[in-house]
Amino acid sequence: MTYPVLIIGGGLAGLTTGIELSRAGIRVLLIERKNYPHHKVCGEYISNEVRPYLIKLGLDPAIMGAAEINSFRFTSPKGHILDSPLQMGGFGISRYQFDDHLYQLAQASGVEFLLNTTVSDVHWIEDHFIVQTATGDEFKVEVVIGAYGKRTRLDRELKRDFMQQTSPYMGVKYHIRYEFPKDTIALHNFKNGYCGISAIEEDKYCMCYLTERSNVKKYGSIPEMERHVLAQNPHIYNILREAEFLYESPEVINEVSFAPKKAVVNHVLMTGDAAGLITPLCGNGMAMAIHGGWLAAQEIIDYFSGHRNRRQLEKGYTRHWKKQFSNRLWVGRNVQRMFGNETLSEFALHFFGLLPPLLRLVIRSTHGKPFHV
Ligand SMILES: Cc1cc2nc3c(=O)[nH]c(=O)nc-3n(C[C@H](O)[C@H](O)[C@H](O)COP(=O)(O)OP(=O)(O)OC[C@H]3O[C@@H](n4cnc5c(N)ncnc54)[C@H](O)[C@@H]3O)c2cc1C
């Protein structure tokens, strides 16, 4: 079968690109390896930088039942607290709900879907792609978008640089019920990691942490690591003791890499985490995925309207992507160095406590401006 555009991966980046292209009259096939709805490891706090865009698209966070979040609590491994308003703020909604709302919007916009299907290979042949799935389907395509997230086997097939190194990071997520202010996102530090907690829909909370696999290896299992390492922070200790955990077991992902990536690889336009993952402590990877999806779609619309050739499409997309996101990714990587190190995060808490404008500046530099179209 032949398509002008094929999108690999139906997370926030892929769905946004699909909606924009379909609404511009371009036929799109989106291949997603899972079905909707599904859970994902994510802190589920979305920066308000994309709120105006989402409302315009037809997804109002208030109507979806999202929690409104406008303050930030930072605690050190010893439990010291620093509170700060969040200038731009954001909202909390589970990926289970949010991705599903976006999927329904994409369907209504005319995006064609192939679900429960994994793309296994993408070959560039002179002026088009051949895309193959694990179930043996084959598509001839003019433009391919890689929106398949942090790391997949496709990255190995495409020989991407960051696949040469293993990453020590893993992510763990629960949904819980707990007494905590609904308007606050807390970031609790512990040895070799940090844990976010914030409200989502239906009086639930998302608790999600990033740590190093060596912590689990040392203690033998996730619950034992939580007991010995995370619970050293008294705030996490209270959550583990008092909260009602709503899953039998947590969602877990391994090999979370923050290494720099390229926005175009073998003519595939990468977007969302496939183009670069910001460290979760910045809390705006989802906003970047949505913004990146929009950006990719605009470049492709220009290409199909005859204003650009393929070389211009690839160069233009790379330039715009870097301009929009490179600095934020760099700041995120460097701020993360302070977290997980007990002495440094204790120092950071006291330092930013004395200089609140500096804390606001750091938060601002990892976020974009509100994104209007
Ligand atoms: C621990 C942790 C906490 C985080 N917390 C936050 C937070 O609080 N706020 C925030 O804004 N960001 C957060 N992020 C970042 C955020 O989750 C990502 O930036 C965002 O999900 C990126 O969206 P995406 O569409 O690029 O990728 P994804 O949402 O990962 O979607 C990729 C999709 O591609 C599909 N796929 C993969 N391979 C294939 C294939 N071969 N064929 C077909 N389909 C495929 C997958 O099934 C998936 O649905 C966090 C990240 C981590 C690791």
Coordinates of C-alpha atoms and ligand atoms in Angstrom, one line a residue:
M1 CA 0.0 0.0 0.0
T2 CA 1.1 3.6 -0.7
Y3 CA 0.8 6.6 1.6
P4 CA 2.2 10.1 1.4
V5 CA 2.9 10.1 5.2
L6 CA 3.4 7.3 7.7
I7 CA 3.9 8.0 11.4
I8 CA 5.6 5.4 13.6
G9 CA 4.2 5.7 17.2
G10 CA 1.0 7.1 18.5
G11 CA 2.1 8.9 21.7
L12 CA 1.6 12.7 22.0
A13 CA 4.1 13.6 19.3
G14 CA 2.7 11.2 16.7
L15 CA -0.9 11.9 17.4
T16 CA -0.4 15.7 17.2
T17 CA 1.5 15.4 13.9
G18 CA -1.3 13.1 12.5
I19 CA -4.1 15.5 13.5
E20 CA -2.4 18.5 12.0
L21 CA -1.6 16.7 8.7
S22 CA -5.0 15.2 8.4
R23 CA -6.7 18.5 9.0
A24 CA -4.5 20.0 6.3
G25 CA -5.9 17.4 3.8
I26 CA -2.8 15.1 3.8
R27 CA -3.5 11.4 4.0
V28 CA -1.7 9.8 7.0
L29 CA -1.2 6.3 8.3
L30 CA -0.2 6.0 12.0
I31 CA 1.2 2.7 13.2
E32 CA 1.1 2.1 17.0
R33 CA 2.4 -1.0 18.6
K34 CA -0.3 -0.9 21.4
N35 CA -4.0 -0.3 21.6
Y36 CA -5.7 2.6 23.3
P37 CA -6.0 3.4 26.2
H38 CA -2.8 2.3 27.8
H39 CA -0.7 3.3 30.8
K40 CA 2.8 4.9 30.4
V41 CA 5.7 5.7 32.7
C42 CA 5.3 9.5 33.0
G43 CA 4.9 12.0 35.8
E44 CA 1.7 13.2 34.0
Y45 CA 2.2 16.9 34.8
I46 CA 1.8 19.0 31.6
S47 CA 3.1 22.5 31.4
N48 CA 0.6 25.2 30.5
E49 CA 2.8 26.2 27.6
V50 CA 0.6 23.9 25.4
R51 CA -2.8 24.7 27.0
P52 CA -3.8 27.4 24.4
Y53 CA -2.8 25.0 21.6
L54 CA -4.7 22.1 23.1
I55 CA -7.9 24.1 23.6
K56 CA -7.7 25.2 20.0
L57 CA -7.2 21.6 18.9
G58 CA -10.4 20.7 20.8
L59 CA -9.0 19.3 24.1
D60 CA -9.7 21.5 27.0
P61 CA -7.9 20.3 30.2
A62 CA -10.8 21.5 32.4
I63 CA -13.3 19.5 30.4
M64 CA -11.0 16.4 30.6
G65 CA -11.1 16.7 34.4
A66 CA -7.4 17.6 34.8
A67 CA -6.1 18.9 38.1
E68 CA -4.8 22.5 38.0
I69 CA -1.3 22.8 39.4
N70 CA 0.4 26.1 40.2
S71 CA 2.9 25.5 43.0
F72 CA 6.1 23.5 43.4
R73 CA 7.6 21.8 46.4
F74 CA 11.2 20.6 46.4
T75 CA 12.5 18.4 49.2
S76 CA 16.1 17.2 49.8
P77 CA 16.9 13.6 50.7
K78 CA 16.9 14.6 54.4
G79 CA 13.4 16.1 54.0
H80 CA 14.1 19.8 54.0
I81 CA 11.4 21.7 52.1
L82 CA 11.5 24.6 49.5
D83 CA 8.2 25.9 48.2
S84 CA 7.8 28.1 45.2
P85 CA 5.0 29.3 43.0
L86 CA 5.1 27.9 39.4
Q87 CA 4.8 30.9 37.2
M88 CA 3.3 29.3 34.2
G89 CA 1.8 26.3 36.0
G90 CA 0.3 23.2 34.4
F91 CA -2.3 20.5 34.8
G92 CA -2.3 16.8 35.7
I93 CA -4.0 14.1 33.8
S94 CA -3.1 10.4 33.3
R95 CA -1.6 9.3 30.0
Y96 CA -4.3 6.6 30.0
Q97 CA -6.9 9.3 29.6
F98 CA -4.9 12.0 27.7
D99 CA -3.5 9.9 24.9
D100 CA -6.9 8.3 24.5
H101 CA -8.6 11.7 24.1
L102 CA -6.0 12.7 21.5
Y103 CA -6.4 9.3 19.7
Q104 CA -10.2 9.9 19.4
L105 CA -9.5 13.4 18.1
A106 CA -7.0 12.0 15.6
Q107 CA -9.6 9.4 14.4
A108 CA -12.2 12.1 14.0
S109 CA -9.7 14.2 12.1
G110 CA -9.3 11.4 9.5
V111 CA -6.0 9.8 10.6
E112 CA -5.9 6.2 9.6
F113 CA -4.6 3.8 12.3
L114 CA -2.9 0.4 12.4
L115 CA -3.0 -0.6 16.1
N116 CA -1.3 -3.4 17.9
T117 CA 1.4 -3.4 15.2
T118 CA 5.1 -2.8 15.5
V119 CA 7.2 -1.2 12.8
S120 CA 10.2 -3.4 12.4
D121 CA 12.2 -1.7 9.6
V122 CA 12.4 1.5 7.6
H123 CA 14.4 1.5 4.3
W124 CA 15.2 4.6 2.3
I125 CA 15.3 3.7 -1.4
E126 CA 16.3 6.7 -3.7
D127 CA 13.2 8.9 -3.2
H128 CA 10.8 6.9 -1.0
F129 CA 10.7 4.7 2.0
I130 CA 9.7 1.1 2.4
V131 CA 8.2 0.6 5.9
Q132 CA 7.8 -3.0 7.2
T133 CA 5.9 -4.2 10.2
A134 CA 6.5 -7.2 12.4
T135 CA 3.4 -8.8 11.0
G136 CA 4.7 -8.7 7.5
D137 CA 2.9 -5.7 6.1
E138 CA 4.8 -3.4 3.8
F139 CA 4.1 0.3 2.8
K140 CA 5.6 2.6 0.2
V141 CA 5.8 6.1 1.7
E142 CA 7.0 9.5 0.7
V143 CA 7.6 11.0 4.2
V144 CA 8.2 9.0 7.5
I145 CA 7.9 10.5 11.0
G146 CA 9.7 8.7 13.8
A147 CA 7.5 9.4 16.9
Y148 CA 8.2 6.2 18.6
G149 CA 9.5 7.5 21.9
K150 CA 12.7 7.1 23.9
R151 CA 14.3 4.0 22.6
T152 CA 13.2 1.1 20.4
R153 CA 14.8 -1.6 18.2
L154 CA 14.3 0.8 15.3
D155 CA 17.0 3.0 16.7
R156 CA 19.4 0.1 16.5
E157 CA 18.4 -0.6 12.9
L158 CA 19.0 3.1 12.1
K159 CA 22.4 2.9 13.9
R160 CA 21.8 5.9 16.1
D161 CA 24.7 7.1 18.1
F162 CA 23.0 7.1 21.5
M163 CA 22.4 3.3 21.1
Q164 CA 26.2 2.8 21.5
Q165 CA 25.9 3.5 25.2
T166 CA 23.7 1.9 27.8
S167 CA 21.8 4.3 30.1
P168 CA 21.7 3.6 33.9
Y169 CA 18.3 5.3 34.4
M170 CA 15.0 3.6 35.0
G171 CA 11.5 5.0 35.5
V172 CA 8.8 3.7 37.8
K173 CA 5.1 4.9 38.1
Y174 CA 2.1 4.3 40.3
H175 CA -1.3 5.8 40.6
I176 CA -2.2 6.4 44.2
R177 CA -4.7 8.0 46.5
Y178 CA -3.1 10.3 49.1
E179 CA -3.8 13.4 51.1
F180 CA -1.7 16.2 49.4
P181 CA -2.6 19.6 48.1
K182 CA -4.1 19.2 44.6
D183 CA -2.5 22.4 43.3
T184 CA 1.1 21.3 44.1
I185 CA 3.7 19.2 42.3
A186 CA 6.3 17.9 44.7
L187 CA 9.8 16.7 43.7
H188 CA 11.3 14.6 46.4
N189 CA 15.0 13.8 46.2
F190 CA 16.6 10.6 47.3
K191 CA 20.0 8.9 46.8
N192 CA 20.5 8.5 43.0
G193 CA 17.1 9.7 42.0
Y194 CA 14.0 11.9 42.4
C195 CA 10.3 11.2 42.8
G196 CA 7.5 13.4 41.5
I197 CA 4.0 13.4 42.9
S198 CA 1.0 15.5 41.6
A199 CA -2.7 15.2 41.2
I200 CA -4.4 13.8 38.1
E201 CA -8.1 13.3 37.3
E202 CA -10.7 11.7 39.7
D203 CA -8.9 12.5 43.0
K204 CA -6.0 10.3 42.0
Y205 CA -2.3 11.1 42.2
C206 CA 0.6 10.1 40.0
M207 CA 3.8 9.1 41.7
C208 CA 6.6 8.6 39.4
Y209 CA 10.4 8.4 40.0
L210 CA 13.6 8.1 38.1
T211 CA 16.5 6.2 39.6
E212 CA 19.5 4.1 38.6
R213 CA 19.2 0.4 38.0
S214 CA 22.1 -0.2 40.3
N215 CA 19.8 0.8 43.2
V216 CA 17.5 -2.1 42.4
K217 CA 20.4 -4.5 41.8
K218 CA 21.8 -3.7 45.2
Y219 CA 18.5 -4.3 47.1
G220 CA 17.1 -7.1 44.9
S221 CA 13.7 -5.7 44.0
I222 CA 11.7 -2.5 43.5
P223 CA 9.9 -2.7 46.9
E224 CA 13.1 -3.4 48.8
M225 CA 14.8 -0.5 47.0
E226 CA 11.9 1.8 47.9
R227 CA 12.1 0.7 51.5
H228 CA 15.9 1.2 51.8
V229 CA 16.6 4.1 49.5
L230 CA 13.5 6.2 48.7
A231 CA 12.0 6.0 52.2
Q232 CA 15.1 7.7 53.6
N233 CA 13.3 10.9 52.5
P234 CA 10.6 11.3 55.2
H235 CA 8.1 12.6 52.6
I236 CA 8.4 9.5 50.5
Y237 CA 8.4 7.4 53.6
N238 CA 5.0 8.9 54.5
I239 CA 3.6 8.3 51.0
L240 CA 4.8 4.6 51.0
R241 CA 3.2 4.1 54.4
E242 CA -0.1 5.9 54.0
A243 CA -1.1 6.0 50.3
E244 CA -3.5 3.6 48.7
F245 CA -1.7 2.1 45.7
L246 CA -4.0 1.5 42.8
Y247 CA -2.0 -1.0 40.7
E248 CA -0.9 -4.5 41.6
S249 CA 2.6 -3.6 40.4
P250 CA 4.1 -0.4 39.0
E251 CA 4.7 0.5 35.3
V252 CA 8.5 0.3 34.8
I253 CA 10.8 1.3 31.9
N254 CA 14.6 0.8 31.6
E255 CA 17.3 2.4 29.6
V256 CA 16.0 6.0 29.8
S257 CA 18.6 8.0 27.9
F258 CA 19.0 11.8 27.9
A259 CA 21.8 11.7 25.4
P260 CA 21.6 14.2 22.5
K261 CA 19.9 12.8 19.3
K262 CA 19.5 14.0 15.7
A263 CA 16.2 15.4 14.5
V264 CA 16.6 13.7 11.0
V265 CA 18.1 10.3 10.6
N266 CA 18.3 8.5 7.3
H267 CA 15.6 11.0 6.0
V268 CA 13.2 10.1 8.8
L269 CA 11.9 13.2 10.6
M270 CA 12.2 12.4 14.4
T271 CA 9.8 14.1 16.8
G272 CA 9.0 13.9 20.5
D273 CA 11.3 11.8 22.6
A274 CA 12.7 10.1 19.4
A275 CA 14.3 13.5 18.7
G276 CA 15.4 14.2 22.3
L277 CA 14.2 13.5 25.8
I278 CA 14.3 16.2 28.4
T279 CA 15.1 15.1 32.0
P280 CA 11.7 14.6 33.7
L281 CA 12.6 16.9 36.6
C282 CA 11.8 19.7 34.2
G283 CA 8.3 18.4 33.8
N284 CA 7.8 19.5 30.2
G285 CA 8.6 16.5 27.9
M286 CA 5.0 16.1 27.0
A287 CA 4.6 19.8 26.1
M288 CA 7.7 19.4 23.9
A289 CA 6.4 16.3 22.3
I290 CA 3.1 18.1 21.4
H291 CA 5.0 21.2 20.2
G292 CA 7.5 19.1 18.2
G293 CA 4.6 17.2 16.6
W294 CA 3.1 20.5 15.5
L295 CA 6.4 21.7 14.2
A296 CA 7.0 18.5 12.1
A297 CA 3.5 18.8 10.6
Q298 CA 4.1 22.5 9.5
E299 CA 7.3 21.6 7.7
I300 CA 5.6 18.6 5.9
I301 CA 2.6 20.8 5.0
D302 CA 5.0 23.2 3.3
Y303 CA 6.7 20.3 1.5
F304 CA 3.5 18.9 0.1
S305 CA 2.3 22.3 -1.0
G306 CA 5.4 22.5 -3.2
H307 CA 7.2 25.2 -1.3
R308 CA 10.1 23.0 -0.4
N309 CA 12.1 20.1 -1.8
R310 CA 13.2 17.2 0.5
R311 CA 16.6 18.7 1.2
Q312 CA 14.9 22.0 2.4
L313 CA 12.4 20.0 4.4
E314 CA 15.1 18.1 6.3
K315 CA 17.3 21.2 6.8
G316 CA 14.5 23.4 7.8
Y317 CA 13.0 20.9 10.2
T318 CA 16.5 20.3 11.9
R319 CA 17.1 24.1 12.2
H320 CA 13.7 24.9 13.7
W321 CA 13.8 21.9 16.0
K322 CA 17.2 22.9 17.4
K323 CA 16.1 26.5 17.8
Q324 CA 13.1 25.5 19.7
F325 CA 14.4 22.7 22.0
S326 CA 18.2 22.4 22.1
N327 CA 18.9 24.9 24.9
R328 CA 16.1 23.5 27.1
L329 CA 17.5 20.0 26.7
W330 CA 21.0 21.2 27.7
V331 CA 19.8 23.0 30.8
G332 CA 17.7 20.0 31.8
R333 CA 20.7 17.7 31.5
N334 CA 22.9 20.0 33.6
V335 CA 20.2 20.7 36.3
Q336 CA 19.7 17.0 36.7
R337 CA 23.4 16.6 37.8
M338 CA 22.4 18.3 41.1
F339 CA 19.6 15.8 41.8
G340 CA 20.2 12.4 43.3
N341 CA 23.5 13.6 44.8
E342 CA 22.6 14.1 48.5
T343 CA 25.1 16.8 49.2
L344 CA 24.5 18.8 46.0
S345 CA 20.7 18.6 46.3
E346 CA 20.9 19.8 49.9
F347 CA 23.1 22.6 48.8
A348 CA 20.7 23.5 45.9
L349 CA 17.8 23.6 48.2
H350 CA 19.5 26.1 50.6
F351 CA 21.0 28.1 47.7
F352 CA 17.7 28.5 45.8
G353 CA 15.9 29.2 49.1
L354 CA 18.1 32.2 49.5
L355 CA 17.7 33.3 45.9
P356 CA 14.1 32.6 44.8
P357 CA 14.5 34.7 41.5
L358 CA 17.3 32.3 40.5
L359 CA 15.1 29.3 41.0
R360 CA 12.4 31.0 38.9
L361 CA 15.0 31.7 36.2
V362 CA 16.1 28.0 36.1
I363 CA 12.5 26.8 35.9
R364 CA 11.8 29.4 33.1
S365 CA 14.8 28.3 31.0
T366 CA 13.6 24.7 30.9
H367 CA 10.2 25.8 29.6
G368 CA 9.0 27.4 26.4
K369 CA 6.8 30.3 26.0
P370 CA 3.0 29.6 25.8
F371 CA 2.5 28.1 22.4
H372 CA -0.2 29.7 20.3
V373 CA -1.0 28.9 16.7
Ligands
LIG1 C1 10.2 8.9 34.6 C2 9.7 9.9 33.6 C3 8.8 10.9 34.1 C4 8.3 11.8 33.2 N1 7.4 12.8 33.7 C5 7.0 13.8 32.9 C6 6.1 14.8 33.4 O1 5.7 14.8 34.5 N2 5.7 15.8 32.5 C7 6.1 15.8 31.2 O2 5.8 16.7 30.5 N3 7.0 14.8 30.7 C8 7.4 13.8 31.5 N4 8.2 12.8 31.0 C9 8.5 12.8 29.6 C10 7.3 12.4 28.7 O3 6.8 11.2 29.2 C11 7.8 12.2 27.3 O4 8.5 13.3 26.9 C12 6.6 12.1 26.3 O5 5.9 10.9 26.6 C13 7.0 12.0 24.9 O6 6.0 11.6 24.0 P1 6.3 10.9 22.6 O7 5.0 11.0 21.9 O8 7.5 11.4 22.0 O9 6.6 9.4 23.1 P2 5.6 8.3 23.8 O10 4.6 8.9 24.5 O11 6.6 7.4 24.5 O12 5.0 7.5 22.5 C14 5.7 6.7 21.7 C15 4.7 5.7 21.1 O13 5.4 4.9 20.1 C16 5.0 3.6 20.2 N5 6.0 2.8 19.6 C17 7.3 2.6 20.0 N6 8.0 1.8 19.1 C18 7.2 1.5 18.1 C19 7.3 0.8 16.9 N7 8.5 0.2 16.5 N8 6.2 0.7 16.1 C20 5.0 1.3 16.4 N9 4.8 2.0 17.6 C21 5.9 2.1 18.4 C22 4.8 3.3 21.7 O14 4.0 2.2 22.0 C23 4.3 4.7 22.2 O15 2.9 4.7 22.2 C24 8.7 11.8 31.9 C25 9.6 10.9 31.4 C26 10.1 9.9 32.3 C27 11.0 8.9 31.7

